[in-house]
PDB file of C-alpha atoms and ligand atoms in Angstrom:
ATOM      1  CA  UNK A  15       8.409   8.513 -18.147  1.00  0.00           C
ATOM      2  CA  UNK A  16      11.492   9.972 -18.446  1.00  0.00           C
ATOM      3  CA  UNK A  17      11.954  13.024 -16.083  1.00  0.00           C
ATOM      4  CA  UNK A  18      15.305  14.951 -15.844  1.00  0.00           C
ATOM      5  CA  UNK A  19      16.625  18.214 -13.974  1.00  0.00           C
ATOM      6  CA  UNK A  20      18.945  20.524 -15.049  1.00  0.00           C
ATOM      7  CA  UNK A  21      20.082  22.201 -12.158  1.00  0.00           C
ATOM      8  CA  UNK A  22      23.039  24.871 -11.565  1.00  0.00           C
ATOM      9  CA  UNK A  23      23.111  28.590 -10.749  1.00  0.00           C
ATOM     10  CA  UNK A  24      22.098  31.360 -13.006  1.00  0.00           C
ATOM     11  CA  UNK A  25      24.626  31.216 -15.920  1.00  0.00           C
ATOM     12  CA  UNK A  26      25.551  27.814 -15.529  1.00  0.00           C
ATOM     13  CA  UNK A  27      24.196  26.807 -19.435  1.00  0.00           C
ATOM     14  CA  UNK A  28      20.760  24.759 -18.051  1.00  0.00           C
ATOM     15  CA  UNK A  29      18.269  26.143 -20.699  1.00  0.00           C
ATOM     16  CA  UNK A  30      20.863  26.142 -23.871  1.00  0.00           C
ATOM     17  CA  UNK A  31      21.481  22.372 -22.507  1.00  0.00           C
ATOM     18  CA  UNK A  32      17.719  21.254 -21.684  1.00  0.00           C
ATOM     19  CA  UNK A  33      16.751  22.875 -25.140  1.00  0.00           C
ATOM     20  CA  UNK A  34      19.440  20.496 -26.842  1.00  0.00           C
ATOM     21  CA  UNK A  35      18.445  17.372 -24.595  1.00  0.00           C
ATOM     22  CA  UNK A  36      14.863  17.798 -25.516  1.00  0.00           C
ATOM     23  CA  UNK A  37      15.332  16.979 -28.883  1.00  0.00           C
ATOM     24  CA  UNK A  38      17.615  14.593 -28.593  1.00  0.00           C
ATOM     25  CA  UNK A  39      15.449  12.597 -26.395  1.00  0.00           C
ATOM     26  CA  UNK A  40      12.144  13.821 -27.118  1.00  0.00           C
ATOM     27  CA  UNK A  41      11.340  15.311 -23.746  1.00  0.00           C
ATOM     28  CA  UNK A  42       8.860  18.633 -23.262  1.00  0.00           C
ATOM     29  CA  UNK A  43      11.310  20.924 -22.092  1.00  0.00           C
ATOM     30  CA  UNK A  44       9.896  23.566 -19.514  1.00  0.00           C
ATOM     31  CA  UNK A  45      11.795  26.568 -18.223  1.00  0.00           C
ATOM     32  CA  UNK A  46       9.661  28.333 -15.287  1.00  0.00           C
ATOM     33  CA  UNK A  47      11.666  31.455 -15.999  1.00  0.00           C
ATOM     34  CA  UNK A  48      11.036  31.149 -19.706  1.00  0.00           C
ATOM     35  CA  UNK A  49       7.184  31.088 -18.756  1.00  0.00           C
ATOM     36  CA  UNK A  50       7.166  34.084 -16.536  1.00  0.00           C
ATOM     37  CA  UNK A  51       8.945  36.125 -19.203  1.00  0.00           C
ATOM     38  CA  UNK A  52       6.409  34.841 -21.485  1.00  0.00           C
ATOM     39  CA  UNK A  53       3.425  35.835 -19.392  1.00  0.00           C
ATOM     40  CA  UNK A  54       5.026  39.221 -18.495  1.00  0.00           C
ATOM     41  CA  UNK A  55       5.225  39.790 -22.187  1.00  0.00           C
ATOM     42  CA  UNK A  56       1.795  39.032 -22.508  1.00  0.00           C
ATOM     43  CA  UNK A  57       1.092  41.124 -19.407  1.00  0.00           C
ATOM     44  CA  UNK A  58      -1.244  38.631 -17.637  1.00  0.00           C
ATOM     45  CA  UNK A  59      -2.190  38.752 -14.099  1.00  0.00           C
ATOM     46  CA  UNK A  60       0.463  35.769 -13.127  1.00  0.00           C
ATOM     47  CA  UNK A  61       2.884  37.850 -15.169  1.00  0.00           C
ATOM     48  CA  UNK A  62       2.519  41.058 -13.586  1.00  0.00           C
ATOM     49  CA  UNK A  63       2.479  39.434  -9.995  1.00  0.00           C
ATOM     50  CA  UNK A  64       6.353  37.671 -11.270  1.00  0.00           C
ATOM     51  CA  UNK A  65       7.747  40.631 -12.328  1.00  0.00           C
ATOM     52  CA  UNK A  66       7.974  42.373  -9.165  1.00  0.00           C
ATOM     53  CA  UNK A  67      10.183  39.453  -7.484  1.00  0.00           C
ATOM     54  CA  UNK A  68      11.820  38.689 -11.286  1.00  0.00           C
ATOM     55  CA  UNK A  69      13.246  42.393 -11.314  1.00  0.00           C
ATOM     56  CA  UNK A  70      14.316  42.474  -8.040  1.00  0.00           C
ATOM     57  CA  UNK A  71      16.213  39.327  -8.627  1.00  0.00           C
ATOM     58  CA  UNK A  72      14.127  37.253  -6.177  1.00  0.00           C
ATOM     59  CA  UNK A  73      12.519  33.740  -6.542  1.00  0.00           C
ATOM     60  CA  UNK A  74       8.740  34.231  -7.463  1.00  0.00           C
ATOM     61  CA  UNK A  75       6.850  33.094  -4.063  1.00  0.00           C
ATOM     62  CA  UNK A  76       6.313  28.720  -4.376  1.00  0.00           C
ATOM     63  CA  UNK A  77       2.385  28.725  -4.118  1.00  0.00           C
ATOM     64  CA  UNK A  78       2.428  31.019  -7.280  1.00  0.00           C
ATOM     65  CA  UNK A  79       5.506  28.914  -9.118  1.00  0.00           C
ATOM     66  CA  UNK A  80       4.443  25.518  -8.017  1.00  0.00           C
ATOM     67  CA  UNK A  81       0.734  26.650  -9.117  1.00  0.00           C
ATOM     68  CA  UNK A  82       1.983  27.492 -12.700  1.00  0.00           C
ATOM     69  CA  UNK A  83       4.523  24.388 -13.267  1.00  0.00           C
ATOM     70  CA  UNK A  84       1.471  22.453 -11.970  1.00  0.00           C
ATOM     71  CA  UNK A  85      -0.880  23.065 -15.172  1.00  0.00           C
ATOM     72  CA  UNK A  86       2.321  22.119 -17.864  1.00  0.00           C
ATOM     73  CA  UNK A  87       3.448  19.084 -15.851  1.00  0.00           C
ATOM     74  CA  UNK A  88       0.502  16.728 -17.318  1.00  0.00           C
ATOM     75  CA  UNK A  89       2.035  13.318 -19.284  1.00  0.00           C
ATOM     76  CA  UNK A  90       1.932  14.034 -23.087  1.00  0.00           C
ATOM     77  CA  UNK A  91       2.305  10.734 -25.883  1.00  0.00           C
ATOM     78  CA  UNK A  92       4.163  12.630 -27.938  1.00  0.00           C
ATOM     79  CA  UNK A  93       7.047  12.770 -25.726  1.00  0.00           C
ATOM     80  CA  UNK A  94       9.042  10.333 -23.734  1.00  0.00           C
ATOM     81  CA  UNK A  95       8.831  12.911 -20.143  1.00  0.00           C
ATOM     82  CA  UNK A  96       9.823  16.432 -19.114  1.00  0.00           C
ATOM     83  CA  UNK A  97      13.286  18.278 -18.600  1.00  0.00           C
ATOM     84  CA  UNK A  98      12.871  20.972 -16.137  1.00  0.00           C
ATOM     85  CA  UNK A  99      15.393  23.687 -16.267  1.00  0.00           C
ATOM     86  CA  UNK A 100      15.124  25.956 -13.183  1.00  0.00           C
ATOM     87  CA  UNK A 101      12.912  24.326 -11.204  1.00  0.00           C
ATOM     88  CA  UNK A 102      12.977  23.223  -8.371  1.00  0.00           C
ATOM     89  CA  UNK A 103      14.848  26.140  -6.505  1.00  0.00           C
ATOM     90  CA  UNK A 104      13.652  25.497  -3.258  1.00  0.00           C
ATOM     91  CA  UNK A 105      13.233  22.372  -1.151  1.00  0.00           C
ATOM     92  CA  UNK A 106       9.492  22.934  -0.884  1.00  0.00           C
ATOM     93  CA  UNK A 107       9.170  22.979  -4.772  1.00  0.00           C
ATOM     94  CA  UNK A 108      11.070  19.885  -4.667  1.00  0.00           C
ATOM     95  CA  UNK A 109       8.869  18.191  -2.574  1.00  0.00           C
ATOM     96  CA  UNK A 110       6.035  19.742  -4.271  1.00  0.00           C
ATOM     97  CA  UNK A 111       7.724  18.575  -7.411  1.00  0.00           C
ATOM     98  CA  UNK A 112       8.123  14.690  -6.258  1.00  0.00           C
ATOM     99  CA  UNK A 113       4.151  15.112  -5.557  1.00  0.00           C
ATOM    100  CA  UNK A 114       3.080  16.118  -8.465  1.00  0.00           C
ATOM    101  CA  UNK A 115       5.089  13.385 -10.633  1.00  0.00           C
ATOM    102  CA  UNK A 116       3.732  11.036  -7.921  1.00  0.00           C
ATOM    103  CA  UNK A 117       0.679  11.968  -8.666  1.00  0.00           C
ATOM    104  CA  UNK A 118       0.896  10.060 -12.814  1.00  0.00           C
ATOM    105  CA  UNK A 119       3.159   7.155 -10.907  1.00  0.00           C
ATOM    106  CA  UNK A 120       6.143   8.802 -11.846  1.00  0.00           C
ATOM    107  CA  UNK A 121       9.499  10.411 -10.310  1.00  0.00           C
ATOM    108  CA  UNK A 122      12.912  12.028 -11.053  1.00  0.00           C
ATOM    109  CA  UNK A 123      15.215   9.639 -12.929  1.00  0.00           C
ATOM    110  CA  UNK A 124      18.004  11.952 -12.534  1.00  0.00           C
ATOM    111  CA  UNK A 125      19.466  15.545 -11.365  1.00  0.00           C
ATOM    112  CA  UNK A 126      22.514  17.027 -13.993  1.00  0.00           C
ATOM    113  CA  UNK A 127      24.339  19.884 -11.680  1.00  0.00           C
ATOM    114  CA  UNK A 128      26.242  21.864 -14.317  1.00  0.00           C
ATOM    115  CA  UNK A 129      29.109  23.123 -12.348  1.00  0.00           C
ATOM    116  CA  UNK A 130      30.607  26.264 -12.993  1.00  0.00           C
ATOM    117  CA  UNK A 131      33.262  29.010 -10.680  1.00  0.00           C
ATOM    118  CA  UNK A 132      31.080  32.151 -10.029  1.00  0.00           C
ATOM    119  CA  UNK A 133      33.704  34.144 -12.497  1.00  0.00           C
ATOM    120  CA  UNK A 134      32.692  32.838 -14.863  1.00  0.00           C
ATOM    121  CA  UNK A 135      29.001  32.935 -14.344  1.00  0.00           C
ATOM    122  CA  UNK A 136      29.139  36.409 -13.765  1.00  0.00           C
ATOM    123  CA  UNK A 137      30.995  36.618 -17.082  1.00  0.00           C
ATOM    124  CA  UNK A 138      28.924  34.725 -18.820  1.00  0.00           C
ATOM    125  CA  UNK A 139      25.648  36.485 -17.192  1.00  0.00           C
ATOM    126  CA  UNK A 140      27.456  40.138 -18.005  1.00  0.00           C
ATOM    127  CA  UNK A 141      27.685  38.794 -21.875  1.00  0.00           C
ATOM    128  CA  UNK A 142      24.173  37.592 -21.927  1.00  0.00           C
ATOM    129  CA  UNK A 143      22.275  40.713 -20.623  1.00  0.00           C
ATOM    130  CA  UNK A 144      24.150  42.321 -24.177  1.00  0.00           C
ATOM    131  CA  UNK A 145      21.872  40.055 -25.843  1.00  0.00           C
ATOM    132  CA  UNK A 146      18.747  38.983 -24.030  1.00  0.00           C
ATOM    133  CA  UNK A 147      17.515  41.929 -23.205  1.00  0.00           C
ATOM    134  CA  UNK A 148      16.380  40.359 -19.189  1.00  0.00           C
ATOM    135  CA  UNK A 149      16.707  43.300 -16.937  1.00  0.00           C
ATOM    136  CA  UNK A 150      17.675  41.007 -14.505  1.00  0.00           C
ATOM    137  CA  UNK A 151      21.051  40.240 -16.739  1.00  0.00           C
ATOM    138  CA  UNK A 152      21.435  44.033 -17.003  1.00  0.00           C
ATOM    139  CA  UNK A 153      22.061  44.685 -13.393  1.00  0.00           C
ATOM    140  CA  UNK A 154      25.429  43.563 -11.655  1.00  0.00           C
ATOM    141  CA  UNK A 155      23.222  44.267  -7.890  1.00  0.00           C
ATOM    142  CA  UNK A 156      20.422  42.190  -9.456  1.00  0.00           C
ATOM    143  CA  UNK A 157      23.113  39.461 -10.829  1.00  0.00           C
ATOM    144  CA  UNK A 158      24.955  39.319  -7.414  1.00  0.00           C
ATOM    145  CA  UNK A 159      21.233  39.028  -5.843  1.00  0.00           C
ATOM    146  CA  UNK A 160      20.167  36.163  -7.717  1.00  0.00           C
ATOM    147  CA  UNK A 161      24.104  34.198  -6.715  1.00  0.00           C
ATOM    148  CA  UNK A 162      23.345  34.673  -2.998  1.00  0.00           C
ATOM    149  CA  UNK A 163      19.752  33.579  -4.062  1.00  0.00           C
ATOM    150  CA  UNK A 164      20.912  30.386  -5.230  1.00  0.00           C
ATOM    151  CA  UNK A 165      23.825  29.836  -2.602  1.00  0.00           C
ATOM    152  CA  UNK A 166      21.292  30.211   0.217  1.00  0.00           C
ATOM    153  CA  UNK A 167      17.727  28.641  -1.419  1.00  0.00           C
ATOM    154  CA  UNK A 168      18.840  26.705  -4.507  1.00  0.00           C
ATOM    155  CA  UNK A 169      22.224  25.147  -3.472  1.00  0.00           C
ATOM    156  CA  UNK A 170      20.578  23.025  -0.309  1.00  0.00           C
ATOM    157  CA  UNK A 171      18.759  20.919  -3.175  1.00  0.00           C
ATOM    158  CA  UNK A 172      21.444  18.893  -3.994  1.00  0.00           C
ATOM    159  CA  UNK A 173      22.475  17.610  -1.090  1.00  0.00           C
ATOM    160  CA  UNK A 174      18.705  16.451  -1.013  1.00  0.00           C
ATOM    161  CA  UNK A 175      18.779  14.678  -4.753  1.00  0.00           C
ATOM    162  CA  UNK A 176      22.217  13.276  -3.428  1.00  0.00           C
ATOM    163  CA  UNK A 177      20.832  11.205  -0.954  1.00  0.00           C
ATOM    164  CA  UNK A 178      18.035   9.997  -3.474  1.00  0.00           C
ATOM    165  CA  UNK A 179      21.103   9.045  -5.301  1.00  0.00           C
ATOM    166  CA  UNK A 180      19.876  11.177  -8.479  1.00  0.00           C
ATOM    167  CA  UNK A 181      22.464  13.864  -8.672  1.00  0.00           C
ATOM    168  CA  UNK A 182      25.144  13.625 -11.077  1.00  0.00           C
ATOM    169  CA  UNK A 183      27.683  16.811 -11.233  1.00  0.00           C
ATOM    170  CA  UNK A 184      28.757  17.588 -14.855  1.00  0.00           C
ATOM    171  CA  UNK A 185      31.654  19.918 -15.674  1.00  0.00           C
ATOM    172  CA  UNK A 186      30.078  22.943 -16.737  1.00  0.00           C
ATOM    173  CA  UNK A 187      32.582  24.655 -18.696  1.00  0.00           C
ATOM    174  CA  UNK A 188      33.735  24.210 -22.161  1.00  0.00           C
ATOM    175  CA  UNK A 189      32.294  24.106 -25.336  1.00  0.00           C
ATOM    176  CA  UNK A 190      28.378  23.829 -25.384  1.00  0.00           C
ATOM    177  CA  UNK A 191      28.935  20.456 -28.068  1.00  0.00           C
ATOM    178  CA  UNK A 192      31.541  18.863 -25.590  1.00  0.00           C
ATOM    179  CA  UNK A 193      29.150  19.440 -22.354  1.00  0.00           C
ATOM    180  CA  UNK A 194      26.357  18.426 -24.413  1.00  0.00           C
ATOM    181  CA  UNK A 195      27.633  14.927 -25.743  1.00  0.00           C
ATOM    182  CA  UNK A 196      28.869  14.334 -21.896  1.00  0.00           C
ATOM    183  CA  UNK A 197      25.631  14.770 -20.577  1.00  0.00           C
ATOM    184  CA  UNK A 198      24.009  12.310 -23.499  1.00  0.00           C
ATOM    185  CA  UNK A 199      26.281  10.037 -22.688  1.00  0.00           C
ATOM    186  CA  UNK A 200      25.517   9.748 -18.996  1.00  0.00           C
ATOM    187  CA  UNK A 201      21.677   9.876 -20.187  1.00  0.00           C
ATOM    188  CA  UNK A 202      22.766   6.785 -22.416  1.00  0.00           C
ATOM    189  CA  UNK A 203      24.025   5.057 -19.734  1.00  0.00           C
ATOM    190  CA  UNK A 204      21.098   4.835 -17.965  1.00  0.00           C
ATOM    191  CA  UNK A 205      19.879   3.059 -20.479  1.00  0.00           C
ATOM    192  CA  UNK A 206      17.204   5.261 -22.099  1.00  0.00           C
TER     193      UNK A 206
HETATM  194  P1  AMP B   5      15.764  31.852 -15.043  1.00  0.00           P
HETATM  195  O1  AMP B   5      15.333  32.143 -16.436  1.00  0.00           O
HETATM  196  O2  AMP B   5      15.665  30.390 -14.691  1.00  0.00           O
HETATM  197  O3  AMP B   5      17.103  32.434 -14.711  1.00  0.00           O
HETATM  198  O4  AMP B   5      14.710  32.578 -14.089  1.00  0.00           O
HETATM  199  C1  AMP B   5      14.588  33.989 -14.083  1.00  0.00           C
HETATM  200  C2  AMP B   5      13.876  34.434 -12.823  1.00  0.00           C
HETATM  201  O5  AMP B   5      12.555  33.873 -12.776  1.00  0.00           O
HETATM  202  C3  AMP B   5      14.529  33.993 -11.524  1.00  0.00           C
HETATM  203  O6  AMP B   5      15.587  34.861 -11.120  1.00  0.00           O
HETATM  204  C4  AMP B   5      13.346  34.048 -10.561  1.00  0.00           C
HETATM  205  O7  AMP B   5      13.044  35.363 -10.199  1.00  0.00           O
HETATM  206  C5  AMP B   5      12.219  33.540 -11.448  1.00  0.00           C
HETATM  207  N1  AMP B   5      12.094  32.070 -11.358  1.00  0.00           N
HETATM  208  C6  AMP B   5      12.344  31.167 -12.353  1.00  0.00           C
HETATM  209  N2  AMP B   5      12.148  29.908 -11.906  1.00  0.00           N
HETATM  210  C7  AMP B   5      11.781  30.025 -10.608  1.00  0.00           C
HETATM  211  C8  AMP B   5      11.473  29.087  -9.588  1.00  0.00           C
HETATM  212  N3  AMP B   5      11.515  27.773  -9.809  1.00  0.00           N
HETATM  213  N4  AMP B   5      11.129  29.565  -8.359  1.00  0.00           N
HETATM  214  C9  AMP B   5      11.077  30.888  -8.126  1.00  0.00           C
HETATM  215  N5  AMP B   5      11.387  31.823  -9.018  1.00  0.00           N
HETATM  216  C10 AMP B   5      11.734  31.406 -10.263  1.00  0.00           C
END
């Protein structure tokens, strides 16, 4: 299996690049934010229990995320392995992560930090809220939440996939084509 992160801070471009990767390489991509806005949409019980820490600009409690990835993380033939975008965001979903692939005799094969200046991110996150119509977009409290978020929970991950020798920092600004092809490139080179 082929298993790759996209990791960066809110803004940084992860799901419009996982959704490209995925079809380039035939991986299942899976977005843990784009299933809790799915299941709050559908106002189910895991759904209602997300949006309180969603709104708020908080990460949804592990048991509960780690719980949900848990039932979509299951090997499928019809693709090659998974590309995660937003997950992990905490070192216990990491290691809950490196379980759970453990568990089909499988692991990370590598970590693509899209790096982008917070300017920009909050740019980019002020433009978006225009058109996605995520409360947590629309809120410049709720978008300066979710960048301490990330400094203080997210960030310590890749120091972690560092020393597993995974991580690979991309240049996250540009066009989405030009970041794209440098990312399949590096995929390429892996030999894959
Ligand atoms: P995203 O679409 O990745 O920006 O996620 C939107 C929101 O969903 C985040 O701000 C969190 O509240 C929640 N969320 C998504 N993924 C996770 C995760 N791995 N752990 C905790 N909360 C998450």
């Amino acid at each position: 299996m082929i298993n790759l992160l996209m990791f960066g801070p809110p803004g940084a471009g992860k799901g419009t690049q996982a959704q490209l990767l995925a079809a380039q390489f035939r991986l299942r991509h899976l977005s843990t934010g784009d299933i809790f806005r799915s299941e709050m949409g559908q106002g189910t019980e895991l759904g209602r229990a997300a949006r309180t820490y969603i709104e708020k600009g908080m990460l949804v409690p592990d048991e509960i995320t780690v719980g949900m990835l848990r039932g979509y993380l299951k090997p499928d033939p019809a693709f090659r392995g998974f590309i995660l975008d937003g997950f992990p965001r905490t070192i216990a979903q990491a290691e809950a992560l490196d379980r759970l692939l453990g568990e089909w005799d499988s692991g990370i094969t590598r970590v693509f930090s899209l790096e982008v200046p917070d300017e920009e991110l909050k740019k980019r996150l002020r433009q978006r809220a225009l058109t996605s119509g995520r409360s947590d977009d629309a809120d410049e409290n709720v978008i300066e939440h979710r960048l301490e978020v990330y400094r203080k929970e997210t960030l310590p991950l890749k120091a972690y996939y560092a020393r597993q020798g995974l991580l690979e920092e991309v240049k996250g600004v540009g066009s989405i084509e030009e970041i794209f092809s440098d990312i399949c490139n590096r995929i390429r080179q892996l030999g894959i």
